[in-house]
Amino acid sequence: MTTPLLLSYLKVFTNFTHVLRHTHGSVPYKNNIGRVMQKVWGPISLKEKLGYACGDVASNFYWRVFDVFLFIFYTDVFGLSAASVGTMMLVTRIIDAFSDPIMGALADRTNSRFGKFRPYLLWGIIPIVAAGILLFTVPDFDQDGKLIWAYGTYIFMMLAYTLINVPYGALLGVVTGDTQQRTTLTSFRFIGAFTGGSFVAYYTPELVSWFGQGNEVTGWQLTMALYGAISACLFAITFFTTKERIAPPPEQKTSVLSDLKDLSENKPWLILFSLALIIMMTITLRGSSGTFYFKYYVERPDLIGSFSLAYMLSLAAGAASTPLLTKFFDKRLLLTILMSLVTIFSVCFYFIPNDNITLIFLIHMLIGFTLGPKSPLVFSMYADTADYSQWRTGRRATAMTFAAAAFAQKLGGAFAGALMGWLLATLGYVANQAQTSESNQGIVLLMSLIPAVFAALAVLLIRFYSLTDKKLEQIQSDNDAYLRNKMAIDSGVSNG
């Protein structure tokens, strides 16, 4: 099953890069934003798109491990109870989530010859590699000592991830001001994410087994060391191949409180913040419970890698389709359609018997395909809200915009992890044992009806997002006119 899936992925990626290479950085949308703004900013080279994508390949050597394997590592290898893991994920991620706006404020105020955000792609390498290895180290402590170690290393890991990933995300907002090119660049980014995620989803169990030779603890440590070495090289590639082209207005001098106040009054951003939290709960519940689903409910742990890989391939295919879909649909309408389909497919998943492997894979991949465009769409929309803030206030805080978005995603992941741990504990989950019918029912709910509820909430919320294509065209035009006038005035003063 693996070889056809890998071939399918390569075909998707090849077709995707071929299409985008010939769009020269913009897709023929139904309005003329891309045509107007491309004259201002110029096309982004394929080299820079691929270089930017490498950053999310690197990030997913960590994030996808957290999403798919960390919960079951803590319960089945580290030896913590499901309730303890759920509480720990909630507490530590809430603590970490508050670091995102701080990191955003720091990055926005960083000035170097390499830009505001690119330097962190190098500065953050050593911390994230070290944290990844320590996170999957199992000390010879008692239960209380292990729990303290888990809290400490998980907080360290999340802070290290924030140090490098918040500036990486903010980089999208300053590489180009063209909203269509941003969508294309974001699609490359998440193709990169799904590339790294696909590798991690399938090969992690095999690498742990190969490195460990029967010792899972050693296997996990060495696997994370390998992932750290690969991600270090990829972050360096992103640093050397990208360029920051947009800066805040030269006269801008704002405090962190002013940046936070601007965000709190940015209604489109507030809607995206809430959407990110809710959709991340949908994604995290399905991603983390999938390993439990196949190990205990389906009783086919040998399929965990293929199941996770199939999901990642479908996410990649969905992300690859984003530029084509946005040719025909407004971003807001497209996101509404996609989350409605996620709701329907998630409900259908509940009724699949555990011996119908084909249907399990099919519905799971359909959910992945419909969730795939979500990330390119939403992150492109975040960049649009930064433009909106500059248009409305005359001030721009790109990193703060993306950092606070990461804050929402981490909160969503925290709530999902806590819900999962508490539900499994309440229903009698016991690691590495045959589960009761109640425990298995909880695992099925985590894969189906519970994510469906959150997807439906997202559909209701999207209708309040106000930045249409027509509105964005006006915003981009006004911001560009302001920039041109400012440059003309400065040039006149200089010449005078």
XYZ file of C-alpha atoms in Angstrom:
496
model
C 0.000 0.000 0.000
C 2.908 2.341 0.808
C 4.510 2.485 -2.631
C 1.353 3.615 -4.500
C 0.751 6.246 -1.817
C 4.275 7.620 -2.145
C 4.020 7.648 -5.932
C 0.700 9.491 -5.647
C 2.322 12.085 -3.437
C 5.209 12.630 -5.837
C 2.731 13.066 -8.685
C 0.709 15.618 -6.705
C 3.819 17.590 -5.769
C 5.253 17.510 -9.305
C 2.004 18.725 -10.862
C 1.669 21.393 -8.197
C 5.122 22.881 -8.770
C 4.640 22.704 -12.552
C 1.403 24.705 -12.377
C 2.788 27.297 -10.012
C 6.015 27.689 -11.955
C 4.002 28.825 -14.952
C 1.849 31.243 -12.941
C 4.997 33.305 -12.185
C 3.848 34.027 -8.654
C 0.195 34.842 -9.160
C -2.900 32.918 -10.015
C -5.546 34.315 -12.399
C -8.148 35.193 -9.793
C -11.579 36.397 -10.663
C -10.554 39.944 -9.718
C -7.441 41.914 -10.679
C -5.631 42.124 -7.336
C -2.816 39.842 -8.481
C -2.319 41.708 -11.765
C -2.216 45.108 -10.057
C 0.008 44.080 -7.141
C 2.406 42.014 -9.240
C 3.409 45.208 -11.023
C 4.300 46.654 -7.607
C 6.087 43.692 -6.058
C 7.226 41.538 -8.981
C 7.020 37.750 -9.129
C 8.626 35.470 -6.555
C 11.132 33.020 -8.011
C 10.578 29.284 -7.806
C 13.836 29.046 -5.860
C 12.515 31.374 -3.160
C 9.177 29.551 -2.983
C 10.913 26.205 -2.506
C 13.361 27.737 -0.044
C 10.521 29.161 2.014
C 8.749 25.785 1.934
C 11.843 24.109 3.428
C 11.137 25.947 6.687
C 7.841 24.136 7.174
C 9.351 20.814 6.144
C 11.752 21.397 9.045
C 9.010 22.480 11.448
C 6.989 19.365 10.766
C 9.809 17.095 11.863
C 8.663 18.352 15.267
C 5.035 19.443 14.967
C 3.865 16.261 13.244
C 5.611 14.142 15.879
C 3.713 16.088 18.551
C 0.449 15.792 16.645
C 0.566 12.063 15.894
C 2.881 10.362 18.363
C 3.510 12.444 21.492
C 0.329 11.575 23.387
C 0.712 7.831 22.905
C 4.462 8.130 23.647
C 3.645 9.651 27.024
C 1.044 6.984 27.887
C 2.537 3.843 26.365
C 6.325 4.472 26.538
C 6.947 7.184 29.134
C 4.377 5.633 31.476
C 2.073 8.541 32.399
C -1.678 8.226 32.811
C -3.959 9.632 30.106
C -5.455 12.141 32.557
C -1.992 13.377 33.590
C -0.982 13.808 29.959
C -4.173 15.706 29.142
C -3.714 18.090 32.053
C -0.022 18.565 31.286
C -0.741 19.432 27.648
C -3.334 21.983 28.693
C -1.162 23.668 31.339
C 2.097 23.699 29.372
C 0.547 24.858 26.115
C -1.312 27.681 27.835
C 1.987 28.796 29.370
C 3.711 28.465 26.017
C 0.900 30.171 24.132
C 1.592 33.417 25.978
C 5.167 33.294 24.691
C 3.950 33.720 21.105
C 2.887 37.391 21.373
C 6.107 38.112 23.293
C 8.141 36.493 20.522
C 6.136 38.399 17.923
C 6.820 41.719 19.652
C 10.532 40.870 19.905
C 10.769 39.905 16.224
C 8.896 43.033 15.094
C 11.478 45.130 16.961
C 14.520 43.210 15.714
C 16.699 45.093 13.243
C 19.639 43.432 11.528
C 21.294 43.428 8.142
C 19.440 40.163 7.465
C 16.024 41.640 8.295
C 13.665 41.246 11.220
C 12.669 37.599 10.944
C 15.283 35.652 8.970
C 18.004 35.733 11.679
C 15.862 33.643 14.013
C 15.965 30.799 11.495
C 19.640 30.417 12.452
C 19.515 31.508 16.092
C 16.764 28.997 16.893
C 18.443 25.864 15.506
C 20.439 24.729 18.563
C 17.566 25.189 21.070
C 15.032 23.265 18.970
C 17.392 20.363 18.252
C 18.338 20.032 21.933
C 14.729 20.300 23.097
C 13.570 17.605 20.672
C 16.051 15.067 22.055
C 15.325 15.914 25.714
C 11.563 15.715 25.139
C 11.852 12.055 24.133
C 14.304 11.137 26.873
C 12.816 8.920 29.610
C 14.706 9.507 32.888
C 15.032 6.835 35.567
C 12.772 8.700 38.002
C 9.679 7.794 39.995
C 6.267 8.862 38.667
C 6.394 12.308 40.254
C 9.905 12.873 38.920
C 8.874 11.742 35.450
C 5.901 14.072 35.477
C 8.103 17.025 36.459
C 10.568 16.091 33.703
C 7.736 15.871 31.186
C 6.435 19.319 32.166
C 9.888 20.910 32.007
C 11.019 19.402 28.708
C 7.660 19.985 27.028
C 7.695 23.668 28.001
C 11.299 23.933 26.755
C 10.316 22.267 23.490
C 7.386 24.594 22.889
C 9.450 27.702 23.699
C 12.206 26.557 21.323
C 9.591 25.918 18.638
C 8.152 29.404 19.201
C 11.591 31.023 18.903
C 12.049 29.767 15.360
C 8.509 29.255 14.078
C 6.887 32.604 14.900
C 9.475 34.568 12.869
C 9.226 31.948 10.121
C 5.461 32.428 9.918
C 5.803 36.218 9.955
C 8.232 36.016 7.033
C 5.245 35.320 4.771
C 3.906 38.803 5.430
C 7.091 40.593 4.323
C 8.281 38.531 1.350
C 5.556 40.040 -0.852
C 2.561 42.358 -0.549
C 0.605 40.640 -3.346
C -2.284 38.710 -1.806
C -2.315 36.175 -4.673
C 1.405 35.544 -4.425
C 0.941 35.087 -0.690
C -1.635 32.410 -1.344
C 0.727 30.674 -3.759
C 3.668 31.014 -1.357
C 1.528 29.696 1.489
C 0.531 26.732 -0.658
C 4.219 25.981 -1.220
C 4.742 26.310 2.515
C 2.103 23.763 3.374
C 3.140 21.416 0.608
C 6.459 21.548 2.457
C 4.668 20.934 5.732
C 2.874 17.905 4.344
C 6.111 16.636 2.793
C 7.812 16.643 6.177
C 4.647 15.438 7.860
C 4.254 12.538 5.430
C 7.807 11.381 6.093
C 7.321 11.648 9.850
C 3.903 9.968 9.824
C 5.097 6.896 7.961
C 8.757 6.446 8.849
C 8.825 7.424 12.537
C 7.599 4.025 13.838
C 10.073 2.251 11.561
C 12.981 4.516 12.576
C 12.200 4.081 16.270
C 12.193 0.314 15.790
C 15.398 0.333 13.720
C 17.370 2.642 16.006
C 16.038 1.076 19.192
C 16.432 -2.598 18.314
C 13.813 -3.438 20.936
C 14.484 -0.400 23.152
C 11.834 2.207 22.331
C 13.404 4.860 24.559
C 16.724 4.729 22.695
C 14.865 4.532 19.401
C 12.965 7.743 20.098
C 16.080 9.640 21.193
C 18.067 8.718 18.097
C 15.123 9.356 15.795
C 14.738 12.871 17.186
C 18.484 13.456 16.837
C 18.192 12.543 13.144
C 15.185 14.803 12.704
C 17.094 17.616 14.397
C 20.020 17.333 12.000
C 17.721 17.364 8.961
C 15.656 20.305 10.227
C 18.796 22.337 10.970
C 19.864 22.070 7.323
C 16.382 22.972 6.078
C 16.045 26.064 8.293
C 19.424 27.236 7.001
C 18.204 26.819 3.399
C 15.173 29.004 4.158
C 17.433 31.671 5.648
C 19.713 31.807 2.601
C 17.013 31.700 -0.106
C 14.409 34.205 1.131
C 14.318 37.994 1.212
C 12.334 40.476 3.309
C 10.803 43.158 1.081
C 8.167 44.868 3.243
C 8.955 47.005 6.273
C 6.711 48.979 8.634
C 6.237 52.674 7.837
C 9.608 54.374 8.573
C 8.107 56.670 11.187
C 6.362 53.816 13.042
C 7.280 53.637 16.722
C 4.798 51.657 18.769
C 4.728 49.803 22.055
C 3.770 46.179 22.555
C 0.558 47.340 24.182
C -0.251 49.383 21.064
C 0.299 46.301 18.901
C -2.008 44.235 21.113
C -4.594 47.025 21.095
C -4.491 47.113 17.282
C -5.081 43.344 17.182
C -7.955 43.532 19.656
C -9.650 46.086 17.381
C -8.897 44.182 14.165
C -12.209 42.360 13.687
C -11.134 40.170 10.723
C -8.120 39.018 12.738
C -10.301 38.233 15.769
C -12.481 36.012 13.590
C -9.409 34.179 12.248
C -8.082 33.817 15.809
C -11.268 32.045 16.856
C -11.310 29.956 13.683
C -7.717 28.830 14.203
C -8.521 27.691 17.735
C -11.611 25.743 16.701
C -10.140 24.170 13.552
C -6.976 23.188 15.422
C -9.134 21.289 17.884
C -10.653 19.409 14.945
C -7.240 18.591 13.476
C -5.533 17.695 16.768
C -8.310 15.398 17.955
C -8.189 13.391 14.748
C -4.411 13.407 14.444
C -3.640 12.353 18.010
C -6.428 9.791 18.375
C -5.619 8.038 15.067
C -2.811 6.007 16.658
C -5.144 4.886 19.455
C -7.862 4.148 16.897
C -5.760 1.662 14.932
C -3.886 0.186 17.874
C -6.907 -0.528 20.066
C -10.189 -0.191 18.126
C -9.168 -1.573 14.724
C -6.482 -3.774 16.355
C -4.124 -3.212 13.420
C -1.140 -1.262 14.815
C 0.798 -2.288 11.718
C -1.380 0.128 9.722
C -0.671 3.224 11.843
C 2.127 4.405 9.549
C 0.136 3.854 6.348
C -2.955 5.460 7.875
C -1.017 8.569 8.927
C 0.771 8.736 5.575
C -2.496 8.476 3.639
C -3.873 11.362 5.681
C -0.796 13.503 5.031
C -0.956 12.786 1.304
C -4.578 13.854 1.173
C -3.733 17.038 3.113
C -0.969 17.724 0.592
C -3.328 17.199 -2.332
C -5.829 19.576 -0.738
C -3.180 22.227 -0.167
C -1.950 21.815 -3.754
C -5.458 22.492 -5.023
C -5.764 25.806 -3.161
C -4.548 28.148 -5.945
C -6.930 26.476 -8.394
C -9.871 26.589 -5.975
C -9.314 30.258 -5.157
C -9.506 30.978 -8.871
C -13.221 30.247 -8.655
C -14.135 30.932 -5.010
C -13.687 33.807 -2.605
C -11.511 32.681 0.340
C -14.334 33.048 2.834
C -16.812 31.056 0.736
C -14.244 28.356 0.003
C -13.424 27.913 3.693
C -17.149 27.634 4.462
C -17.619 24.889 1.870
C -14.569 22.960 3.042
C -15.446 22.987 6.748
C -19.015 21.953 5.913
C -17.626 18.918 4.084
C -15.341 18.122 7.028
C -18.415 18.098 9.270
C -20.284 15.709 6.986
C -17.364 13.322 6.462
C -16.552 13.265 10.196
C -20.114 12.230 11.007
C -19.911 9.489 8.368
C -16.680 8.213 9.933
C -18.533 7.353 13.146
C -20.606 4.677 11.403
C -17.740 2.770 9.759
C -17.234 -0.740 11.210
C -13.722 -1.448 12.462
C -13.120 -4.227 9.928
C -13.827 -2.085 6.839
C -10.262 -0.866 6.345
C -10.875 0.434 2.835
C -13.743 2.694 3.882
C -11.822 3.887 6.940
C -8.948 4.982 4.721
C -11.264 6.515 2.104
C -13.270 8.721 4.468
C -10.135 9.662 6.402
C -8.472 10.801 3.173
C -11.541 12.767 2.119
C -11.395 14.599 5.444
C -7.698 15.241 4.867
C -8.304 16.586 1.370
C -11.005 19.010 2.565
C -8.827 20.156 5.491
C -5.759 20.565 3.248
C -6.581 24.040 1.844
C -7.397 25.353 5.318
C -3.800 26.192 6.245
C -2.839 27.993 3.009
C -6.114 29.897 3.101
C -6.014 30.948 6.738
C -2.347 31.931 6.820
C -2.792 33.947 3.644
C -5.776 35.606 5.310
C -3.639 36.448 8.353
C -1.259 38.364 6.072
C -4.292 40.158 4.653
C -5.343 41.193 8.176
C -1.859 42.705 8.703
C -2.467 44.799 5.563
C -5.893 45.716 6.927
C -4.370 46.849 10.221
C -1.845 49.050 8.414
C -4.626 50.475 6.235
C -6.809 51.201 9.273
C -4.207 52.477 11.756
C -1.114 53.361 9.727
C 0.843 50.834 11.799
C 2.055 47.353 10.906
C 3.010 44.533 13.311
C 3.445 41.511 11.056
C 5.115 39.168 13.549
C 2.622 40.039 16.269
C -0.213 39.202 13.865
C 1.213 35.747 13.138
C 2.400 35.150 16.723
C -1.043 35.750 18.114
C -2.365 33.383 15.442
C 0.065 30.725 16.678
C -1.241 31.485 20.167
C -4.741 30.508 19.003
C -3.508 27.303 17.383
C -1.617 26.254 20.497
C -4.643 26.952 22.666
C -6.721 24.808 20.313
C -4.163 22.024 20.549
C -4.063 22.387 24.346
C -7.831 22.138 24.703
C -7.955 19.164 22.338
C -5.166 17.339 24.198
C -6.842 17.938 27.536
C -10.243 16.817 26.240
C -8.701 13.670 24.778
C -6.799 12.750 27.939
C -9.686 13.375 30.289
C -12.195 11.517 28.104
C -9.938 8.455 27.772
C -9.256 8.431 31.512
C -12.947 8.784 32.347
C -13.840 5.878 30.073
C -11.190 3.595 31.595
C -8.285 3.697 29.121
C -5.310 1.561 30.221
C -2.120 1.672 28.177
C -0.966 -1.455 26.349
C -4.049 -3.442 27.377
C -7.213 -4.540 25.586
C -9.682 -1.686 25.956
C -13.217 -1.839 27.329
C -16.130 -1.124 25.012
C -16.536 2.272 26.710
C -12.899 3.173 26.116
C -13.110 2.099 22.468
C -16.285 4.142 22.061
C -14.438 7.195 23.359
C -11.641 6.632 20.840
C -14.189 6.451 18.008
C -15.892 9.645 19.194
C -12.526 11.436 19.224
C -12.090 10.482 15.565
C -15.581 11.384 14.396
C -18.464 13.149 16.134
C -16.445 15.392 18.448
C -14.326 16.846 15.600
C -17.553 17.186 13.574
C -19.014 19.475 16.244
C -15.992 21.792 16.130
C -15.981 21.827 12.326
C -19.646 22.865 12.368
C -18.837 25.695 14.797
C -16.164 26.888 12.358
C -18.748 27.055 9.564
C -20.943 29.323 11.681
C -18.035 31.582 12.559
C -16.625 32.078 9.043
C -19.653 34.098 7.931
C -18.497 36.999 10.148
C -15.164 37.435 8.296
C -15.392 40.682 6.311
C -12.289 40.923 4.078
C -13.646 40.088 0.637
C -11.527 40.159 -2.521
C -12.983 43.545 -3.466
C -12.191 45.007 -0.054
C -8.624 43.670 -0.203
C -8.093 45.266 -3.605
C -8.971 48.667 -2.135
C -6.747 48.098 0.912
C -3.749 47.074 -1.175
C -4.226 50.020 -3.503
C -4.465 52.518 -0.627
C -1.443 51.072 1.180
C 0.609 51.196 -2.015
C -0.458 54.775 -2.724
C 0.588 55.777 0.793
C 3.978 54.101 0.336
C 4.557 55.809 -3.016
C 3.572 59.224 -1.621
C 5.849 58.733 1.376
C 8.787 57.790 -0.864
C 8.116 60.791 -3.128
C 8.001 63.175 -0.139
C 11.177 61.706 1.336
C 12.898 61.918 -2.026
C 11.858 65.580 -2.411
C 13.143 66.445 1.043
C 16.408 64.671 0.310
C 16.861 66.431 -3.021
C 15.964 69.753 -1.489
